[in-house]
Amino acid sequence: MLLKINNLKSTINPMRYALTVFAILFSVAIQAQEIIEDEKPVAVKKIDTTLSSGAQKIDGVAAVVGEYVILDSDVDQNIMQLKAQGASLVGVTRCQLFGKLMEDKLYAHHAVQDSIVVSDAEIRSNVDYQLQQFMAQSGQSMEELLKLYDHPNEKAFRDEMYEINKSQKLASEMQKKILKGIEITPEETRQFFNQIPKDERPTFGTELKVSQIVIEPIIAEEENQRIIDQLKQFKADVIENGANFRSKVVLYSDDKASVSEGGMYTLNRKKPRMVKEFREVAFSLQEGEISDPVKTEYGYHIIYLEKIRGQEFDVRHILLIPKVSDAAVAEAREKLEKIRTRIVNGDISFADAARESSDEKETRSEGGFLINPETQDYNFELTKIDPEVYGQIQKLEDGEVSLVQTDQSRTGSVKFKILMVSDRVEEHVADYSRDYLKIKELALNEKRIKAIDKWQNEKILDTYIKINNEYRDCEFSSNWLKN
């Protein structure tokens, strides 16, 4: 049964999924190398199954899976990288991390055998994006990253990240192929639920629906025009006077996250990034062309297309955010206070007020209801809701309208909102009728786990696998030792 399985596969288990995400985004230590004819014997000693960083080990081949080699240092450096990124490794052993590396290589090996092709351009785009995000979040320069991860130059750093991403992508595509077409019927769902002993049935947390009405201060047309004129002047200065676009980014752009990169982003036609209005203009430009001012939800931009590489577009932009007057802020708050009063007095329903007045287009047509991105419905589990929203609604009773809340974005823009919760269902033991969709998902996950188990057990037996003695003492969840 799903509820009794202790060692879920990497496509299902949240812990393993989290480790995979960290490995893809930040780890630069796991190397995929082609197998040599006869690897040399390596020094062997009893494995330290804890995650202590104090143990000193002689580097060598820890395992071979198909055409891939896993080194002792791969495990050590993976631990170091995960810790550096703040990952919680409580309860995670060295053997578990080593087993995860072997799983990834098994998937990647058979992806190659099955002629699964991954896009080099997509992988390199991922590397570009990861480096940009890492530098933006850590505040470190490329030179600092090279020093931190002990790489001689940027090319070596990118090449290693490329190999990591390629291996992970091959593994991901292989997993998708294994799970393709697996579905669950209502009868299978019923049988799954009935086989769970009553005292072992899962408990589902408190669920509710959340609605909100958002009012944004109105920016004066004069201020909008001032911003547009300033951006037009920047464009003219670059084109007519030879001014440096990157310098203007550093001096003027309000997108502080990209300033250190000179406003650079790499866009891919097949992988949406940035808001729609920005992408449409960027993809319409020719190399070396600068756009007219473009309005998005963040403010106004001018976009410079620096380079086209197949489906990838290297662009730089300058963002300017119009300033909102104190009077406009006060007016927006007062407007929402009046809307709240009408709702509380029963003059209008929350849903009708949202459709009539809310400035948030994503929820306005839904009567203010927030949509759960995971389930695509209106229901949220209270403990899994966005922490900021949780803080605003945790004390609300069903049908109660919150006081006016102030939201401030990372760019400093202010908006006001009121929230309401409804259809609250308190924490309860799973009920087949009420919780059918959740139970169906649990049943489907169990079916997927069994498919992964079956595939993995068969492929382990069919694949050349060599594990050195020091790791043979691990208690693996899969039959890596072929006992």
Short mmCIF file of C-alpha atoms in Angstrom, two decimals, residues 79-390:
data_model
loop_
_atom_site.label_atom_id
_atom_site.label_comp_id
_atom_site.label_asym_id
_atom_site.label_seq_id
_atom_site.Cartn_x
_atom_site.Cartn_y
_atom_site.Cartn_z
CA ILE A 79 26.72 16.88 0.32
CA MET A 80 28.82 20.04 0.45
CA GLN A 81 26.78 21.73 -2.27
CA LEU A 82 23.44 20.82 -0.68
CA LYS A 83 24.59 22.16 2.68
CA ALA A 84 25.91 25.34 1.04
CA GLN A 85 22.47 25.97 -0.40
CA GLY A 86 20.77 25.51 2.96
CA ALA A 87 19.16 22.13 2.19
CA SER A 88 18.05 20.21 5.25
CA LEU A 89 19.78 16.84 5.28
CA VAL A 90 18.32 15.73 8.61
CA GLY A 91 17.67 12.01 8.40
CA VAL A 92 19.38 11.69 5.01
CA THR A 93 22.32 9.30 4.93
CA ARG A 94 25.32 9.06 2.65
CA CYS A 95 23.99 5.75 1.37
CA GLN A 96 20.69 7.37 0.38
CA LEU A 97 22.45 10.09 -1.60
CA PHE A 98 24.65 7.50 -3.24
CA GLY A 99 21.55 5.44 -4.13
CA LYS A 100 19.95 8.54 -5.65
CA LEU A 101 23.01 9.09 -7.85
CA MET A 102 22.83 5.48 -9.04
CA GLU A 103 19.12 5.84 -9.85
CA ASP A 104 19.80 8.92 -11.96
CA LYS A 105 22.58 7.17 -13.87
CA LEU A 106 20.41 4.08 -14.45
CA TYR A 107 17.68 6.24 -15.99
CA ALA A 108 20.19 8.22 -18.05
CA HIS A 109 21.94 5.07 -19.29
CA HIS A 110 18.70 3.51 -20.54
CA ALA A 111 17.55 6.80 -22.02
CA VAL A 112 20.64 6.66 -24.24
CA GLN A 113 19.97 2.98 -25.00
CA ASP A 114 16.38 3.84 -25.97
CA SER A 115 17.63 6.64 -28.27
CA ILE A 116 15.96 9.39 -26.24
CA VAL A 117 17.31 12.68 -27.55
CA VAL A 118 17.56 15.85 -25.49
CA SER A 119 18.14 19.33 -26.88
CA ASP A 120 21.64 20.72 -26.40
CA ALA A 121 20.29 24.24 -26.87
CA GLU A 122 17.68 23.69 -24.15
CA ILE A 123 20.27 22.32 -21.74
CA ARG A 124 22.63 25.24 -22.35
CA SER A 125 19.71 27.63 -21.87
CA ASN A 126 19.01 25.95 -18.53
CA VAL A 127 22.62 26.47 -17.53
CA ASP A 128 22.43 30.16 -18.47
CA TYR A 129 19.24 30.57 -16.46
CA GLN A 130 20.60 28.70 -13.42
CA LEU A 131 23.75 30.83 -13.32
CA GLN A 132 21.76 34.03 -13.67
CA GLN A 133 19.40 32.99 -10.89
CA PHE A 134 22.21 31.83 -8.64
CA MET A 135 24.11 35.09 -9.02
CA ALA A 136 20.95 37.13 -8.48
CA GLN A 137 19.94 35.21 -5.34
CA SER A 138 23.41 34.91 -3.81
CA GLY A 139 24.66 38.35 -4.81
CA GLN A 140 27.91 36.78 -6.02
CA SER A 141 29.77 37.49 -9.23
CA MET A 142 30.92 34.83 -11.68
CA GLU A 143 34.47 35.18 -10.36
CA GLU A 144 33.23 34.52 -6.81
CA LEU A 145 31.29 31.46 -7.96
CA LEU A 146 34.35 30.06 -9.72
CA LYS A 147 36.34 30.43 -6.53
CA LEU A 148 33.57 28.96 -4.38
CA TYR A 149 33.21 25.87 -6.58
CA ASP A 150 36.94 25.58 -7.33
CA HIS A 151 36.78 25.93 -11.13
CA PRO A 152 39.64 27.36 -13.19
CA ASN A 153 37.40 29.31 -15.58
CA GLU A 154 33.82 29.95 -16.63
CA LYS A 155 33.96 27.46 -19.53
CA ALA A 156 34.89 24.58 -17.21
CA PHE A 157 32.10 25.63 -14.84
CA ARG A 158 29.53 25.71 -17.64
CA ASP A 159 30.74 22.41 -19.12
CA GLU A 160 30.31 20.64 -15.80
CA MET A 161 26.86 22.14 -15.29
CA TYR A 162 26.00 21.06 -18.82
CA GLU A 163 26.88 17.43 -18.00
CA ILE A 164 24.81 17.56 -14.81
CA ASN A 165 21.81 19.00 -16.63
CA LYS A 166 22.11 16.57 -19.52
CA SER A 167 22.20 13.57 -17.20
CA GLN A 168 19.22 14.89 -15.22
CA LYS A 169 17.28 15.64 -18.40
CA LEU A 170 17.91 12.14 -19.79
CA ALA A 171 16.76 10.65 -16.48
CA SER A 172 13.65 12.82 -16.46
CA GLU A 173 12.71 11.87 -20.02
CA MET A 174 13.24 8.18 -19.23
CA GLN A 175 10.95 8.44 -16.20
CA LYS A 176 8.29 10.16 -18.31
CA LYS A 177 8.49 7.32 -20.82
CA ILE A 178 8.04 4.72 -18.07
CA LEU A 179 5.02 6.49 -16.62
CA LYS A 180 3.42 7.48 -19.93
CA GLY A 181 -0.13 6.22 -20.27
CA ILE A 182 -0.52 5.08 -16.67
CA GLU A 183 -4.03 5.95 -15.54
CA ILE A 184 -6.33 4.94 -12.68
CA THR A 185 -9.96 3.84 -12.98
CA PRO A 186 -12.74 4.57 -10.45
CA GLU A 187 -12.85 0.87 -9.58
CA GLU A 188 -9.10 0.77 -8.92
CA THR A 189 -9.50 3.86 -6.73
CA ARG A 190 -12.30 2.21 -4.75
CA GLN A 191 -10.27 -0.97 -4.25
CA PHE A 192 -7.23 1.03 -3.18
CA PHE A 193 -9.26 2.88 -0.52
CA ASN A 194 -11.06 -0.20 0.76
CA GLN A 195 -7.75 -2.02 1.27
CA ILE A 196 -6.52 0.65 3.70
CA PRO A 197 -7.35 -0.38 7.30
CA LYS A 198 -9.62 2.20 8.95
CA ASP A 199 -7.04 3.04 11.59
CA GLU A 200 -4.41 3.69 8.90
CA ARG A 201 -6.40 5.95 6.59
CA PRO A 202 -4.72 9.29 5.88
CA THR A 203 -5.75 12.51 7.59
CA PHE A 204 -6.33 15.52 5.36
CA GLY A 205 -5.67 18.99 6.74
CA THR A 206 -8.11 21.88 6.96
CA GLU A 207 -9.25 23.04 3.52
CA LEU A 208 -10.93 26.24 2.45
CA LYS A 209 -11.52 28.61 -0.43
CA VAL A 210 -9.93 32.06 -0.49
CA SER A 211 -11.29 35.12 -2.30
CA GLN A 212 -9.73 38.54 -2.62
CA ILE A 213 -10.44 41.97 -4.04
CA VAL A 214 -7.43 44.04 -5.06
CA ILE A 215 -7.31 47.79 -5.64
CA GLU A 216 -4.19 49.42 -7.06
CA PRO A 217 -3.39 53.14 -6.85
CA ILE A 218 -3.89 54.94 -10.15
CA ILE A 219 -0.71 56.33 -11.67
CA ALA A 220 -1.11 59.81 -13.14
CA GLU A 221 -0.86 59.99 -16.93
CA GLU A 222 1.76 62.69 -16.58
CA GLU A 223 3.97 60.26 -14.63
CA ASN A 224 3.49 57.51 -17.21
CA GLN A 225 4.43 59.93 -19.97
CA ARG A 226 7.50 61.09 -18.06
CA ILE A 227 8.73 57.49 -17.87
CA ILE A 228 7.98 56.83 -21.55
CA ASP A 229 9.83 59.99 -22.59
CA GLN A 230 12.83 59.06 -20.44
CA LEU A 231 13.06 55.60 -22.02
CA LYS A 232 12.75 57.09 -25.50
CA GLN A 233 15.64 59.40 -24.65
CA PHE A 234 17.76 56.42 -23.53
CA LYS A 235 17.04 54.70 -26.84
CA ALA A 236 17.92 57.79 -28.87
CA ASP A 237 21.12 58.31 -26.89
CA VAL A 238 22.28 54.75 -27.68
CA ILE A 239 21.33 54.86 -31.38
CA GLU A 240 22.29 58.44 -32.22
CA ASN A 241 25.16 59.15 -29.82
CA GLY A 242 26.67 55.69 -29.36
CA ALA A 243 25.92 55.55 -25.64
CA ASN A 244 26.42 52.16 -23.95
CA PHE A 245 23.11 50.36 -23.24
CA ARG A 246 24.61 48.31 -20.42
CA SER A 247 25.87 51.43 -18.66
CA LYS A 248 22.38 52.89 -18.70
CA VAL A 249 21.05 49.66 -17.19
CA VAL A 250 23.48 50.01 -14.29
CA LEU A 251 22.66 53.70 -13.78
CA TYR A 252 18.89 53.72 -14.22
CA SER A 253 17.14 50.32 -14.32
CA ASP A 254 14.68 49.49 -11.53
CA ASP A 255 15.15 45.74 -12.16
CA LYS A 256 17.87 45.40 -9.54
CA ALA A 257 18.04 41.60 -9.90
CA SER A 258 19.46 41.91 -13.41
CA VAL A 259 21.64 45.01 -12.99
CA SER A 260 24.76 42.98 -12.22
CA GLU A 261 24.30 41.20 -15.57
CA GLY A 262 23.70 44.43 -17.45
CA GLY A 263 19.97 43.73 -17.71
CA MET A 264 20.62 40.45 -19.54
CA TYR A 265 18.04 37.66 -19.88
CA THR A 266 18.08 34.68 -22.23
CA LEU A 267 14.64 33.91 -23.65
CA ASN A 268 13.60 30.73 -25.45
CA ARG A 269 10.61 30.55 -27.78
CA LYS A 270 9.72 27.10 -26.48
CA LYS A 271 10.13 27.90 -22.78
CA PRO A 272 8.08 30.93 -21.70
CA ARG A 273 9.95 33.30 -19.45
CA MET A 274 9.08 36.90 -18.60
CA VAL A 275 5.57 38.24 -19.04
CA LYS A 276 3.75 37.87 -22.36
CA GLU A 277 4.02 41.53 -23.42
CA PHE A 278 7.78 41.48 -22.88
CA ARG A 279 8.29 38.23 -24.82
CA GLU A 280 6.18 39.28 -27.79
CA VAL A 281 8.20 42.45 -28.33
CA ALA A 282 11.55 40.73 -27.70
CA PHE A 283 10.84 38.02 -30.28
CA SER A 284 9.81 40.62 -32.87
CA LEU A 285 13.16 42.44 -32.80
CA GLN A 286 16.18 42.04 -35.06
CA GLU A 287 19.71 41.71 -33.69
CA GLY A 288 20.99 45.09 -32.53
CA GLU A 289 17.48 46.63 -32.46
CA ILE A 290 16.03 48.48 -29.47
CA SER A 291 12.28 48.48 -28.89
CA ASP A 292 10.03 51.38 -28.14
CA PRO A 293 8.81 51.55 -24.51
CA VAL A 294 6.82 48.42 -23.57
CA LYS A 295 4.27 48.40 -20.75
CA THR A 296 3.98 45.35 -18.48
CA GLU A 297 2.59 44.78 -14.99
CA TYR A 298 6.03 45.74 -13.63
CA GLY A 299 6.36 49.10 -15.34
CA TYR A 300 7.83 50.27 -18.66
CA HIS A 301 10.79 48.68 -20.47
CA ILE A 302 12.97 49.20 -23.50
CA ILE A 303 14.43 45.96 -24.84
CA TYR A 304 17.70 45.54 -26.72
CA LEU A 305 18.11 42.30 -28.69
CA GLU A 306 21.80 41.47 -28.50
CA LYS A 307 22.00 38.00 -30.06
CA ILE A 308 19.80 35.31 -31.64
CA ARG A 309 20.99 31.72 -31.20
CA GLY A 310 18.42 29.44 -32.80
CA GLN A 311 15.43 29.46 -30.46
CA GLU A 312 17.30 31.54 -27.89
CA PHE A 313 17.32 35.33 -27.68
CA ASP A 314 19.85 37.21 -25.56
CA VAL A 315 18.18 40.45 -24.55
CA ARG A 316 18.98 43.35 -22.26
CA HIS A 317 16.35 45.66 -20.85
CA ILE A 318 15.91 48.79 -18.80
CA LEU A 319 12.90 48.86 -16.47
CA LEU A 320 11.50 52.09 -15.08
CA ILE A 321 8.65 52.01 -12.57
CA PRO A 322 6.33 55.03 -12.49
CA LYS A 323 6.04 56.70 -9.10
CA VAL A 324 2.67 56.70 -7.36
CA SER A 325 1.60 59.85 -5.53
CA ASP A 326 0.62 59.79 -1.86
CA ALA A 327 -2.81 61.09 -2.85
CA ALA A 328 -3.34 58.16 -5.24
CA VAL A 329 -2.33 55.67 -2.52
CA ALA A 330 -4.77 57.22 -0.05
CA GLU A 331 -7.53 57.25 -2.67
CA ALA A 332 -7.04 53.54 -3.46
CA ARG A 333 -7.21 52.58 0.21
CA GLU A 334 -10.34 54.66 0.74
CA LYS A 335 -12.01 53.05 -2.28
CA LEU A 336 -11.40 49.57 -0.90
CA GLU A 337 -12.62 50.58 2.56
CA LYS A 338 -15.93 51.64 0.99
CA ILE A 339 -16.20 48.36 -0.93
CA ARG A 340 -15.60 46.43 2.29
CA THR A 341 -18.30 48.39 4.08
CA ARG A 342 -20.83 47.57 1.34
CA ILE A 343 -19.99 43.85 1.60
CA VAL A 344 -20.18 43.78 5.42
CA ASN A 345 -23.51 45.66 5.35
CA GLY A 346 -24.93 43.12 2.91
CA ASP A 347 -25.40 45.61 0.07
CA ILE A 348 -23.35 43.48 -2.34
CA SER A 349 -21.81 40.01 -2.26
CA PHE A 350 -18.04 39.57 -2.14
CA ALA A 351 -18.08 37.82 -5.53
CA ASP A 352 -20.12 40.57 -7.22
CA ALA A 353 -17.90 43.26 -5.70
CA ALA A 354 -14.82 41.45 -7.04
CA ARG A 355 -16.29 41.24 -10.55
CA GLU A 356 -17.31 44.88 -10.40
CA SER A 357 -14.26 46.53 -8.83
CA SER A 358 -11.17 44.32 -8.43
CA ASP A 359 -8.05 45.38 -10.31
CA GLU A 360 -6.66 41.82 -10.30
CA LYS A 361 -7.60 40.42 -13.71
CA GLU A 362 -6.59 36.83 -12.81
CA THR A 363 -9.27 36.56 -10.10
CA ARG A 364 -11.82 39.20 -11.10
CA SER A 365 -13.77 36.98 -13.49
CA GLU A 366 -13.71 34.17 -10.87
CA GLY A 367 -15.55 36.33 -8.35
CA GLY A 368 -12.28 36.91 -6.52
CA PHE A 369 -11.52 33.21 -5.91
CA LEU A 370 -7.85 32.27 -5.91
CA ILE A 371 -7.04 29.21 -8.04
CA ASN A 372 -4.85 26.51 -6.54
CA PRO A 373 -1.99 26.07 -9.08
CA GLU A 374 -1.52 22.41 -8.09
CA THR A 375 -5.14 21.27 -8.42
CA GLN A 376 -6.56 24.00 -10.68
CA ASP A 377 -9.60 24.34 -8.41
CA TYR A 378 -10.53 26.75 -5.62
CA ASN A 379 -9.61 24.53 -2.65
CA PHE A 380 -6.47 25.11 -0.59
CA GLU A 381 -5.06 23.06 2.25
CA LEU A 382 -4.47 25.60 4.99
CA THR A 383 -0.99 24.38 5.95
CA LYS A 384 0.20 24.41 2.33
CA ILE A 385 -1.07 27.82 1.32
CA ASP A 386 1.32 30.69 0.55
CA PRO A 387 2.78 31.88 3.90
CA GLU A 388 1.89 35.50 3.23
CA VAL A 389 -1.74 34.64 2.45
CA TYR A 390 -1.84 32.28 5.46
#
